[in-house]
Coordinates of C-alpha atoms in Angstrom, one line a residue:
Chain A
X4 CA 0.0 0.0 0.0
X5 CA 1.3 3.5 -0.9
X6 CA 0.3 6.7 0.9
X7 CA 1.0 10.1 -0.6
X8 CA 0.6 13.4 1.2
X9 CA 0.5 16.5 -0.9
X10 CA 0.4 19.8 1.1
X11 CA -2.1 18.4 3.5
X12 CA -3.1 20.8 6.3
X13 CA -6.1 20.2 8.6
X14 CA -8.2 23.4 9.1
X15 CA -7.7 23.4 12.9
X16 CA -3.9 23.5 12.4
X17 CA -3.8 26.3 9.9
X18 CA -2.7 28.9 12.4
X19 CA 0.2 26.8 13.8
X20 CA 3.8 26.9 12.4
X21 CA 4.9 23.6 10.8
X22 CA 8.5 22.7 10.2
X23 CA 10.1 21.4 7.0
X24 CA 10.1 17.8 8.3
X25 CA 6.5 17.9 9.4
X26 CA 3.9 15.7 7.7
X27 CA 1.7 18.9 7.4
X28 CA 2.0 21.2 4.5
X29 CA 4.7 19.0 2.9
X30 CA 4.9 16.4 0.2
X31 CA 6.0 12.8 1.1
X32 CA 5.0 9.2 0.4
X33 CA 5.2 6.0 2.3
X34 CA 5.4 2.5 0.8
X35 CA 4.1 -0.4 3.0
X36 CA 4.9 -3.0 4.4
X37 CA 6.9 -0.8 6.8
X38 CA 6.9 0.0 10.5
X39 CA 6.6 3.7 11.1
X40 CA 6.4 5.7 14.2
X41 CA 4.9 9.2 14.5
X42 CA 6.5 10.9 17.4
X43 CA 5.1 14.3 18.6
X44 CA 4.0 16.1 21.7
X45 CA 0.4 16.8 22.6
X46 CA -1.7 19.1 20.4
X47 CA 0.4 18.7 17.2
X48 CA -2.3 16.7 15.4
X49 CA -1.5 13.0 15.9
X50 CA -5.1 12.0 16.3
X51 CA -6.1 14.3 13.4
X52 CA -3.4 12.5 11.3
X53 CA -4.8 9.0 12.1
X54 CA -8.4 10.0 11.8
X55 CA -7.8 11.8 8.5
X56 CA -5.9 8.8 7.1
X57 CA -8.8 6.5 8.3
X58 CA -11.4 8.6 6.5
X59 CA -13.2 9.9 9.6
X60 CA -12.1 13.5 9.3
X61 CA -12.3 15.4 6.0
X62 CA -11.6 18.9 7.2
X63 CA -8.3 19.5 5.5
X64 CA -6.7 21.2 2.5
X65 CA -4.4 19.4 0.1
X66 CA -4.6 15.8 -1.1
X67 CA -4.0 12.4 0.4
X68 CA -3.7 9.4 -1.9
X69 CA -4.1 5.8 -1.0
X70 CA -2.6 3.5 -3.7
X71 CA -2.8 6.5 -6.1
X72 CA -6.5 7.2 -5.4
X73 CA -7.5 10.5 -3.7
X74 CA -9.3 9.5 -0.5
X75 CA -11.6 12.5 -0.6
X76 CA -13.4 10.8 -3.5
X77 CA -14.0 7.5 -1.7
X78 CA -17.6 6.7 -1.0
X79 CA -18.8 5.4 2.4
X80 CA -19.1 1.8 1.0
X81 CA -15.5 2.0 -0.4
X82 CA -14.2 3.2 3.0
X83 CA -16.0 0.3 4.7
X84 CA -14.5 -2.2 2.3
X85 CA -11.0 -0.7 3.0
X86 CA -11.6 -0.9 6.7
X87 CA -12.7 -4.5 6.5
X88 CA -9.8 -5.7 4.4
X89 CA -6.8 -3.3 4.1
X90 CA -6.9 -0.7 6.9
X91 CA -7.1 -1.4 10.6
X92 CA -7.1 1.0 13.5
X93 CA -6.6 1.4 17.3
X94 CA -8.4 4.6 18.1
X95 CA -7.1 6.8 20.9
X96 CA -10.6 6.7 22.5
X97 CA -10.7 2.9 21.7
X98 CA -14.3 2.9 20.5
X99 CA -15.3 -0.4 22.1
X100 CA -18.8 -1.4 23.0
X101 CA -18.9 -0.8 26.7
X102 CA -22.1 -2.9 27.2
X103 CA -20.6 -6.0 25.5
X104 CA -18.1 -8.4 27.2
X105 CA -14.5 -8.5 26.1
X106 CA -15.2 -11.7 24.2
X107 CA -18.3 -10.2 22.5
X108 CA -16.3 -7.1 21.4
X109 CA -13.7 -9.3 19.8
X110 CA -16.1 -11.9 18.2
X111 CA -18.2 -9.1 16.7
X112 CA -15.2 -8.1 14.7
X113 CA -14.0 -11.6 14.0
X114 CA -17.4 -12.8 12.9
X115 CA -17.2 -10.2 10.1
X116 CA -13.7 -11.1 8.9
X117 CA -13.3 -14.7 10.0
X118 CA -9.6 -13.8 10.3
X119 CA -8.5 -15.6 13.5
X120 CA -9.5 -18.8 15.2
X121 CA -11.2 -18.6 18.6
X122 CA -8.2 -20.4 20.0
X123 CA -5.8 -17.7 18.6
X124 CA -8.0 -14.9 20.1
X125 CA -7.8 -16.6 23.5
X126 CA -4.1 -16.9 23.1
X127 CA -3.8 -13.2 22.4
X128 CA -5.9 -12.4 25.4
X129 CA -3.5 -14.5 27.6
X130 CA -0.4 -13.0 26.0
X131 CA -1.6 -9.5 26.9
X132 CA -2.5 -10.6 30.4
X133 CA -6.3 -10.2 30.2
X134 CA -7.2 -13.9 29.6
X135 CA -9.3 -13.9 32.8
X136 CA -11.4 -10.9 31.7
X137 CA -13.1 -12.7 28.7
X138 CA -16.6 -12.5 30.2
X139 CA -16.3 -9.1 31.8
X140 CA -18.2 -6.1 30.4
X141 CA -15.8 -3.7 28.8
X142 CA -17.0 -0.8 30.8
X143 CA -15.9 -2.6 33.9
X144 CA -12.3 -2.9 32.8
X145 CA -9.5 -0.4 33.5
X146 CA -8.4 1.8 30.7
X147 CA -5.2 -0.2 30.3
X148 CA -7.2 -3.4 30.0
X149 CA -9.6 -1.8 27.5
X150 CA -6.6 -0.6 25.5
X151 CA -5.4 -4.2 25.2
X152 CA -8.9 -5.3 24.0
X153 CA -8.8 -2.6 21.4
X154 CA -5.4 -3.7 20.2
X155 CA -6.5 -7.3 19.8
X156 CA -9.7 -6.3 18.0
X157 CA -7.5 -4.4 15.5
X158 CA -5.6 -7.6 14.8
X159 CA -8.7 -9.6 14.0
X160 CA -8.8 -8.6 10.3
X161 CA -6.4 -8.7 7.3
X162 CA -4.6 -5.4 6.8
X163 CA -1.9 -3.8 4.8
X164 CA -1.7 -0.8 7.2
X165 CA -2.5 -0.7 10.9
X166 CA -3.0 2.8 12.3
X167 CA -2.5 3.1 16.1
X168 CA -3.2 6.3 18.0
X169 CA -1.2 6.2 21.2
X170 CA -2.1 2.6 21.8
X171 CA 0.0 2.2 24.9
X172 CA -0.9 5.5 26.7
X173 CA -2.3 3.6 29.7
X174 CA 0.1 0.7 29.7
X175 CA 3.4 0.3 31.6
X176 CA 6.5 -0.2 29.5
X177 CA 6.5 -3.9 30.1
X178 CA 3.0 -4.5 29.0
X179 CA 3.5 -2.0 26.1
X180 CA 6.5 -4.0 24.9
X181 CA 4.6 -7.3 25.0
X182 CA 1.7 -5.7 23.1
X183 CA 4.0 -4.2 20.5
X184 CA 5.7 -7.7 20.1
X185 CA 2.3 -9.2 19.4
X186 CA 1.4 -6.4 16.9
X187 CA 4.7 -6.8 15.0
X188 CA 4.1 -10.6 14.9
X189 CA 0.6 -10.2 13.4
X190 CA 1.7 -7.4 11.1
X191 CA 4.3 -9.6 9.6
X192 CA 1.8 -12.4 9.2
X193 CA -0.4 -10.1 7.2
X194 CA 2.6 -8.9 5.3
X195 CA 1.5 -5.4 6.2
X196 CA 2.9 -2.4 8.0
X197 CA 1.8 0.1 10.7
X198 CA 2.0 3.7 11.8
X199 CA 2.1 4.1 15.5
X200 CA 1.8 7.5 17.1
X201 CA 3.5 8.1 20.4
X202 CA 4.2 10.9 22.9
X203 CA 7.9 10.2 23.0
X204 CA 8.5 6.6 24.0
X205 CA 9.6 4.1 21.4
X206 CA 8.8 1.1 23.6
X207 CA 12.1 -0.5 22.8
X208 CA 11.5 -1.1 19.1
X209 CA 13.5 0.0 16.1
X210 CA 11.1 1.5 13.6
X211 CA 12.0 1.6 9.9
X212 CA 10.9 5.2 9.5
X213 CA 9.9 8.1 11.8
X214 CA 7.5 10.9 11.0
X215 CA 7.3 14.1 12.9
X216 CA 4.7 16.9 13.2
Chain E
X21 CA -25.1 -9.6 19.0
X22 CA -25.7 -6.9 16.4
X23 CA -29.3 -6.8 17.4
X24 CA -28.4 -6.5 21.1
X25 CA -26.2 -3.5 20.3
X26 CA -28.7 -1.8 18.0
X27 CA -31.8 -2.1 20.2
X28 CA -30.2 -1.8 23.6
X29 CA -31.1 1.8 24.1
X30 CA -34.6 1.8 22.5
X31 CA -37.5 2.8 24.7
X32 CA -40.3 0.3 25.5
X33 CA -43.0 3.0 25.8
X34 CA -42.7 4.2 22.2
X35 CA -42.5 0.7 20.9
X36 CA -45.6 -0.5 22.7
X37 CA -47.5 2.7 21.6
X38 CA -46.5 2.1 17.9
X39 CA -47.3 -1.6 18.1
X40 CA -50.7 -1.0 19.6
X41 CA -51.5 1.7 17.1
X42 CA -50.5 -0.4 14.2
X43 CA -52.5 -3.4 15.5
X44 CA -55.7 -1.3 16.0
X45 CA -55.3 0.6 12.7
X46 CA -54.6 -2.5 10.6
X47 CA -57.4 -4.5 12.2
X48 CA -59.9 -1.7 11.7
X49 CA -58.6 -1.2 8.1
X50 CA -59.0 -4.9 7.3
X51 CA -62.4 -5.1 8.9
X52 CA -63.8 -2.0 7.1
X53 CA -62.3 -3.2 3.8
X54 CA -63.9 -6.6 4.2
X55 CA -67.2 -5.2 5.3
X56 CA -67.2 -2.9 2.2
X57 CA -66.7 -6.0 0.0
X58 CA -69.5 -7.8 1.8
X59 CA -71.9 -4.8 1.4
X60 CA -71.0 -4.5 -2.3
X61 CA -72.0 -8.1 -2.8
X62 CA -75.2 -7.5 -1.0
X63 CA -78.2 -7.6 -3.4
X64 CA -81.9 -7.8 -3.2
X65 CA -82.3 -10.3 -6.0
X66 CA -83.1 -7.5 -8.4
X67 CA -79.4 -6.7 -8.6
X68 CA -78.9 -10.1 -10.3
X69 CA -80.8 -8.7 -13.3
X70 CA -80.0 -5.1 -13.3
X71 CA -76.9 -3.0 -12.5
X72 CA -76.6 -0.6 -9.6
X73 CA -78.4 2.7 -9.4
X74 CA -80.8 1.8 -12.2
X75 CA -84.3 3.1 -11.8
X76 CA -87.5 3.0 -13.9
X77 CA -89.3 6.3 -14.1
X78 CA -92.8 7.1 -15.5
X79 CA -95.1 10.1 -15.4
X80 CA -97.8 10.1 -12.8
X81 CA -101.3 9.2 -14.0
X82 CA -103.6 12.0 -13.0
X83 CA -107.3 12.5 -13.4
X84 CA -106.5 14.6 -16.5
X85 CA -104.6 11.7 -17.9
X86 CA -107.7 9.6 -17.5
X87 CA -109.7 12.2 -19.3
X88 CA -107.1 12.1 -22.1
X89 CA -106.0 15.7 -21.5
X90 CA -102.6 15.0 -20.1
X91 CA -100.2 12.5 -21.8
X92 CA -97.9 10.3 -19.8
X93 CA -95.7 9.8 -22.8
X94 CA -92.1 11.1 -22.8
X95 CA -91.5 13.5 -25.6
X96 CA -88.2 14.1 -27.4
X97 CA -87.7 17.2 -25.3
X98 CA -88.3 15.3 -22.1
X99 CA -85.7 12.7 -23.1
X100 CA -83.2 15.4 -24.0
X101 CA -83.8 17.1 -20.7
X102 CA -83.1 13.8 -18.9
X103 CA -80.0 13.2 -20.9
X104 CA -78.7 16.6 -20.1
X105 CA -79.1 16.1 -16.3
X106 CA -75.6 15.9 -14.8
X107 CA -76.5 13.2 -12.3
X108 CA -78.0 10.9 -14.9
X109 CA -75.5 8.6 -16.5
X110 CA -77.7 6.7 -19.0
X111 CA -81.2 7.1 -20.4
X112 CA -83.1 4.3 -22.1
X113 CA -86.8 4.6 -23.1
X114 CA -88.9 1.4 -23.0
X115 CA -89.9 0.2 -26.4
X116 CA -93.4 -1.3 -26.7
X117 CA -95.1 -3.7 -29.2
X118 CA -97.7 -1.8 -31.2
X119 CA -99.9 -4.8 -32.0
X120 CA -101.9 -7.3 -29.9
X121 CA -100.1 -10.0 -28.0
X122 CA -101.5 -12.9 -25.9
X123 CA -100.1 -15.9 -24.2
X124 CA -101.4 -19.4 -23.5
X125 CA -100.0 -22.7 -22.1
X126 CA -98.3 -25.3 -24.1
X127 CA -100.1 -28.6 -23.6
X128 CA -98.1 -31.2 -21.6
X129 CA -95.7 -28.6 -20.1
X130 CA -97.4 -28.7 -16.7
X131 CA -99.3 -25.4 -16.8
X132 CA -103.1 -25.3 -16.4
X133 CA -104.9 -24.2 -19.6
X134 CA -105.1 -20.4 -19.8
X135 CA -105.2 -17.6 -22.4
X136 CA -104.4 -14.0 -21.5
X137 CA -103.9 -10.8 -23.4
X138 CA -100.4 -9.4 -22.9
X139 CA -98.1 -6.6 -23.8
X140 CA -94.3 -6.7 -24.3
X141 CA -91.7 -4.1 -23.7
X142 CA -88.0 -4.0 -24.1
X143 CA -85.0 -2.0 -22.8
X144 CA -81.6 -1.9 -24.3
X145 CA -79.4 -4.9 -23.6
X146 CA -76.8 -2.8 -21.7
X147 CA -79.3 -2.4 -18.9
X148 CA -79.9 -6.1 -18.7
X149 CA -77.2 -7.5 -16.4
X150 CA -78.6 -11.0 -16.7
X151 CA -76.7 -14.2 -16.7
X152 CA -79.3 -16.2 -18.8
X153 CA -79.5 -16.4 -22.5
X154 CA -81.0 -13.0 -23.4
X155 CA -80.1 -13.3 -27.1
X156 CA -82.8 -13.7 -29.6
X157 CA -82.7 -14.2 -33.4
X158 CA -85.2 -15.5 -35.9
X159 CA -83.6 -19.0 -35.6
X160 CA -84.0 -19.0 -31.8
X161 CA -86.0 -21.8 -30.3
X162 CA -88.0 -19.5 -28.0
X163 CA -88.4 -15.9 -26.9
X164 CA -86.8 -15.2 -23.5
X165 CA -89.2 -13.3 -21.2
X166 CA -88.7 -11.5 -17.9
X167 CA -91.9 -11.2 -15.8
X168 CA -92.6 -8.9 -12.9
X169 CA -92.4 -10.9 -9.6
X170 CA -95.8 -9.5 -8.6
X171 CA -97.3 -11.2 -11.7
X172 CA -96.8 -14.7 -10.3
X173 CA -98.0 -13.5 -6.9
X174 CA -101.3 -12.3 -8.5
X175 CA -101.7 -15.7 -10.3
X176 CA -100.9 -17.8 -7.2
X177 CA -102.7 -15.8 -4.5
X178 CA -105.5 -14.3 -6.6
X179 CA -106.4 -15.9 -9.9
X180 CA -105.5 -19.5 -9.0
X181 CA -107.8 -19.5 -6.1
X182 CA -110.7 -17.7 -7.8
X183 CA -110.4 -19.7 -11.0
X184 CA -109.9 -22.9 -9.1
X185 CA -106.5 -24.0 -10.6
X186 CA -103.3 -25.1 -8.9
X187 CA -100.7 -22.6 -7.9
X188 CA -97.5 -22.4 -10.0
X189 CA -94.0 -22.3 -8.7
X190 CA -91.4 -20.0 -10.2
X191 CA -89.4 -23.1 -11.2
X192 CA -92.4 -24.7 -13.0
X193 CA -93.1 -21.4 -14.8
X194 CA -89.5 -21.1 -15.9
X195 CA -89.4 -24.7 -17.1
X196 CA -92.6 -24.6 -19.1
X197 CA -92.9 -23.2 -22.6
X198 CA -95.6 -20.6 -23.5
X199 CA -97.4 -20.0 -26.7
X200 CA -97.0 -16.4 -27.8
X201 CA -99.9 -15.2 -30.0
X202 CA -98.8 -12.3 -32.2
X203 CA -101.8 -10.6 -33.8
X204 CA -100.9 -7.9 -36.3
X205 CA -103.3 -6.3 -38.7
X206 CA -101.9 -8.2 -41.6
X207 CA -100.3 -11.2 -40.1
X208 CA -100.9 -13.5 -37.2
X209 CA -98.5 -16.1 -35.8
X210 CA -97.8 -18.3 -32.7
X211 CA -94.3 -18.4 -31.4
X212 CA -92.7 -20.2 -28.5
X213 CA -91.6 -18.3 -25.4
X214 CA -90.1 -19.1 -22.0
X215 CA -89.8 -17.2 -18.7
X216 CA -86.1 -16.8 -17.9
X217 CA -86.3 -14.5 -14.9
X218 CA -88.4 -12.3 -12.5
X219 CA -88.0 -8.7 -11.7
X220 CA -89.2 -6.6 -8.8
X221 CA -87.9 -3.3 -10.2
X222 CA -89.7 -3.4 -13.5
X223 CA -93.5 -3.9 -13.5
X224 CA -93.4 -4.8 -17.2
X225 CA -93.1 -7.9 -19.3
X226 CA -89.7 -7.7 -21.0
X227 CA -88.5 -9.4 -24.1
X228 CA -85.1 -8.8 -25.9
X229 CA -84.9 -5.7 -27.9
X230 CA -84.0 -7.6 -31.0
X231 CA -87.2 -9.6 -30.8
X232 CA -89.3 -6.5 -30.2
X233 CA -87.8 -4.7 -33.2
X234 CA -88.4 -7.8 -35.4
X235 CA -92.0 -8.2 -34.1
X236 CA -92.9 -4.5 -34.6
X237 CA -91.5 -4.6 -38.1
X238 CA -93.4 -7.8 -39.0
X239 CA -96.8 -7.4 -37.2
X240 CA -96.9 -3.8 -36.2
X241 CA -98.7 -0.8 -37.7
X242 CA -95.4 0.9 -38.7
X243 CA -95.8 3.8 -36.4
X244 CA -93.7 3.4 -33.3
X245 CA -95.4 4.3 -30.0
X246 CA -93.8 7.1 -27.9
X247 CA -92.3 5.7 -24.8
X248 CA -94.1 6.2 -21.5
X249 CA -91.5 4.6 -19.2
X250 CA -87.8 5.3 -19.2
X251 CA -85.0 3.4 -17.6
X252 CA -82.3 5.6 -16.1
X253 CA -79.0 5.1 -14.4
X254 CA -78.0 7.7 -11.8
X255 CA -74.7 8.5 -10.1
X256 CA -74.1 7.5 -6.5
X257 CA -75.3 9.9 -3.8
X258 CA -77.7 11.8 -6.2
X259 CA -81.0 10.9 -4.6
X260 CA -81.7 14.5 -3.6
X261 CA -81.4 15.6 -7.3
X262 CA -83.6 12.6 -8.3
X263 CA -86.3 13.8 -5.9
X264 CA -86.1 17.3 -7.3
X265 CA -86.5 15.8 -10.8
X266 CA -89.6 13.8 -9.7
X267 CA -91.1 17.0 -8.5
X268 CA -90.2 19.0 -11.6
X269 CA -91.4 16.4 -14.2
X270 CA -94.3 15.0 -12.2
X271 CA -92.6 11.6 -12.2
X272 CA -93.6 8.4 -10.5
X273 CA -90.8 6.2 -9.1
X274 CA -91.3 3.1 -7.2
X275 CA -89.6 4.2 -3.9
X276 CA -88.8 0.7 -2.8
X277 CA -86.8 0.2 -5.9
X278 CA -84.3 2.8 -4.9
X279 CA -84.4 2.1 -1.2
X280 CA -81.9 -0.8 -1.5
X281 CA -79.5 1.3 -3.4
X282 CA -80.0 4.1 -0.9
X283 CA -79.3 1.9 2.1
X284 CA -76.3 0.4 0.3
X285 CA -75.0 3.9 -0.2
X286 CA -75.5 5.0 3.4
X287 CA -73.9 1.8 4.8
X288 CA -71.1 2.3 2.2
X289 CA -70.5 5.9 3.4
X290 CA -70.5 4.9 7.1
X291 CA -68.1 2.0 6.5
X292 CA -66.1 4.4 4.2
X293 CA -65.7 6.9 7.1
X294 CA -64.7 4.1 9.4
X295 CA -62.2 3.0 6.7
X296 CA -60.8 6.4 6.3
X297 CA -60.4 6.7 10.1
X298 CA -58.6 3.3 10.1
X299 CA -56.3 4.4 7.2
X300 CA -55.4 7.5 9.3
X301 CA -54.7 5.3 12.4
X302 CA -52.6 3.0 10.3
X303 CA -50.6 5.9 8.8
X304 CA -50.2 7.4 12.2
X305 CA -48.9 4.2 13.6
X306 CA -46.6 3.9 10.6
X307 CA -45.2 7.3 11.5
X308 CA -45.0 6.1 15.1
X309 CA -42.8 3.2 13.9
X310 CA -40.7 5.4 11.7
X311 CA -40.2 7.7 14.7
X312 CA -39.5 4.7 17.0
X313 CA -36.8 3.4 14.6
X314 CA -35.4 6.9 14.2
X315 CA -35.2 7.2 18.0
X316 CA -33.7 3.8 18.4
X317 CA -31.1 4.6 15.7
X318 CA -30.2 7.9 17.2
X319 CA -29.8 6.3 20.6
X320 CA -27.5 3.8 19.0
X321 CA -25.7 6.3 16.9
X322 CA -22.3 5.7 18.7
X323 CA -22.7 1.9 18.1
X324 CA -23.6 2.3 14.5
X325 CA -20.8 4.7 13.8
X326 CA -18.4 2.4 15.5
X327 CA -19.7 -0.6 13.6
X328 CA -19.2 1.3 10.3
X329 CA -15.6 2.2 11.5
X330 CA -14.7 -1.4 12.2
X331 CA -15.9 -2.6 8.8
X332 CA -19.6 -3.4 9.1
X333 CA -21.5 -2.5 5.9
X334 CA -24.5 -0.2 5.9
X335 CA -26.5 -3.1 4.4
X336 CA -25.7 -5.5 7.2
X337 CA -26.7 -3.0 9.9
X338 CA -29.9 -2.1 8.0
X339 CA -30.7 -5.7 7.4
X340 CA -30.3 -6.6 11.1
X341 CA -32.5 -3.6 12.1
X342 CA -35.2 -4.3 9.5
X343 CA -35.3 -8.0 10.1
X344 CA -36.3 -7.4 13.7
X345 CA -38.9 -4.9 12.6
X346 CA -40.2 -7.3 9.9
X347 CA -40.8 -9.9 12.5
X348 CA -42.7 -7.4 14.6
X349 CA -44.7 -6.2 11.6
X350 CA -45.4 -9.8 10.5
X351 CA -46.8 -10.6 14.0
X352 CA -48.9 -7.4 13.9
X353 CA -50.3 -8.2 10.4
X354 CA -51.1 -11.8 11.4
X355 CA -52.7 -10.7 14.6
X356 CA -54.7 -8.1 12.7
X357 CA -56.0 -10.6 10.3
X358 CA -56.9 -13.1 13.1
X359 CA -58.7 -10.4 15.2
X360 CA -60.5 -9.2 12.1
X361 CA -61.8 -12.7 11.3
X362 CA -62.8 -13.2 14.9
X363 CA -64.7 -9.8 15.1
X364 CA -66.3 -10.6 11.8
X365 CA -67.5 -14.1 12.7
X366 CA -68.4 -13.6 16.4
X367 CA -69.6 -10.0 16.5
X368 CA -70.6 -8.6 13.1
X369 CA -72.1 -11.8 11.7
X370 CA -73.9 -12.6 14.9
X371 CA -75.4 -9.1 14.9
X372 CA -76.4 -9.4 11.2
X373 CA -78.0 -12.8 11.8
X374 CA -79.9 -11.5 14.8
X375 CA -81.3 -8.7 12.6
X376 CA -82.1 -10.9 9.7
X377 CA -79.6 -9.4 7.3
X378 CA -77.9 -12.0 5.2
X379 CA -74.8 -10.8 3.4
X380 CA -73.1 -13.1 1.0
X381 CA -69.6 -13.8 2.4
X382 CA -67.0 -12.3 0.2
X383 CA -63.6 -13.9 -0.2
X384 CA -61.0 -13.1 2.6
X385 CA -58.2 -13.1 0.0
X386 CA -58.5 -9.4 -1.1
X387 CA -58.4 -8.4 2.6
X388 CA -55.4 -10.5 3.3
X389 CA -53.7 -8.9 0.2
X390 CA -54.6 -5.5 1.6
X391 CA -53.0 -6.5 5.0
X392 CA -49.9 -7.8 3.1
X393 CA -49.7 -4.5 1.2
X394 CA -49.8 -2.6 4.5
X395 CA -47.1 -5.0 5.8
X396 CA -45.0 -4.2 2.7
X397 CA -45.6 -0.5 3.1
X398 CA -44.5 -0.7 6.8
X399 CA -41.3 -2.6 5.9
X400 CA -40.6 -0.5 2.9
X401 CA -41.0 2.8 4.6
X402 CA -38.9 1.8 7.6
X403 CA -36.3 0.2 5.4
X404 CA -35.8 3.5 3.5
X405 CA -35.8 5.5 6.7
X406 CA -33.3 3.2 8.4
X407 CA -31.0 3.1 5.4
X408 CA -31.0 6.9 5.1
X409 CA -30.3 7.3 8.8
X410 CA -27.5 4.8 8.9
X411 CA -25.9 6.3 5.8
X412 CA -26.2 9.8 7.4
X413 CA -24.5 8.5 10.5
X414 CA -21.7 7.0 8.4
X415 CA -21.2 10.2 6.5
X416 CA -21.4 12.5 9.6
X417 CA -17.6 12.9 9.8
X418 CA -16.0 16.3 10.2
X419 CA -15.9 18.1 6.8

């Protein structure tokens, strides 16, 4: 998958100065599979970057192309098809279903894609240390636990690019490293890549490319 | 699981309100529709021979008529005036034979010996809505005749007793042949006739127009008689205008002949009002359901947006929502049909029976089709609404 940015600038960031190496107001392209980190402090537009690339925000100038196609021209149905087969995401606000159990949240996604076996899903839960929370309602979990459920959900589909918006913000370094290891493993299985946004920590991983804002 | 997410926040009150409204509305709609069909099929016997709203008019016989000073004939101007009346759809003057006619029994056909002077009249075939052979040509075996029902009453309860012969049933009279004596000035003949039906509306002896034209040409004087009776067809709900016309042209109309049509119209109007009210209730309950699904969707807007963001298609979400509503609508439709049948059988029919009104049962099929149409309308309207709302939620990103 190829991503091209051409003088992209979200409306809310118009009044801020942007450096020569920033993703905003510049031209660059990324070829996946590749593991990319986007490192920036708060308020620079990390979430805006992820949401814009995921087709949730359309309030920007410039052009973004996915595999050569301008994403502003994609219909809702085309976005849904992309989100089911090529583009996965871990939202910063997680967007889980609080009234469903951990298992229901995950099965809801896997029923759609049939990407992983139930056994593998349980394995992932255990790996991330929430194997005993399977039947708990999501709203009753801590934020860190919810974050891990959201990470597993993002891995229950085929993808060429996985977008992650501060996915370890509520995890300690140990748990973050374990989660990142699982993410890398699944990304490689999919022969895909990811963009991970972070507030500064690299979680002990060597990324192939780094973007800044 | 999708269903659990989508309906989790929906309120019971609105759902119960919409369901009850739909059930009451649909039941009332089916019931009134079915009753309208029943009433339409209601006839007095006369309707078997003649179409609806058809009435015979004639001018009143007064003492001046008796003295020969006042004619009861309809002139050309009279007929034109009738034709120009807005509420009159069709006008057909009676034709009469202008020579002497008599009938007698055919020996061996079961009728007692008799010989009686007669007269024949005819009206255009389009007024004869009769399901017996009303065609006549010179090759026909017999001349079909429609008698006034009073005629056989007079024979059975008057003449038979006083003349000392047996009473005659309608069946026997219709089975027996009659000798028709045609006595013109230049030519006399006997032809075969047969009674094919009885009429309460027309106190005249009717034969096919084709026979009457032939007979007048063959035996008649050559000068056609002016009509003194006219068959008219009037529009629905125009009895007031008909009464004005009776006054104006000094007409005589058998009131009983129009009473059946009148009662039918009144019942039709009452059921029609009931029907319109039930259409309104049904439409209101449809709006209730549309609102209910709108509310349920807006309460589940976070869930729907999230589903669309994790790859669920609009179609899948709409299908899940609509399949639940379809089951509810299906249950409402089935319940409405069952309640309608129960009300019809145990309340309406019992009441009608107690009051001696016998309606011919019309088929339940059109009513079921109507209910299914309403079901389709409910599903269709909600489908369009739900699809639009889900799409709007999917497209409600920041622009």
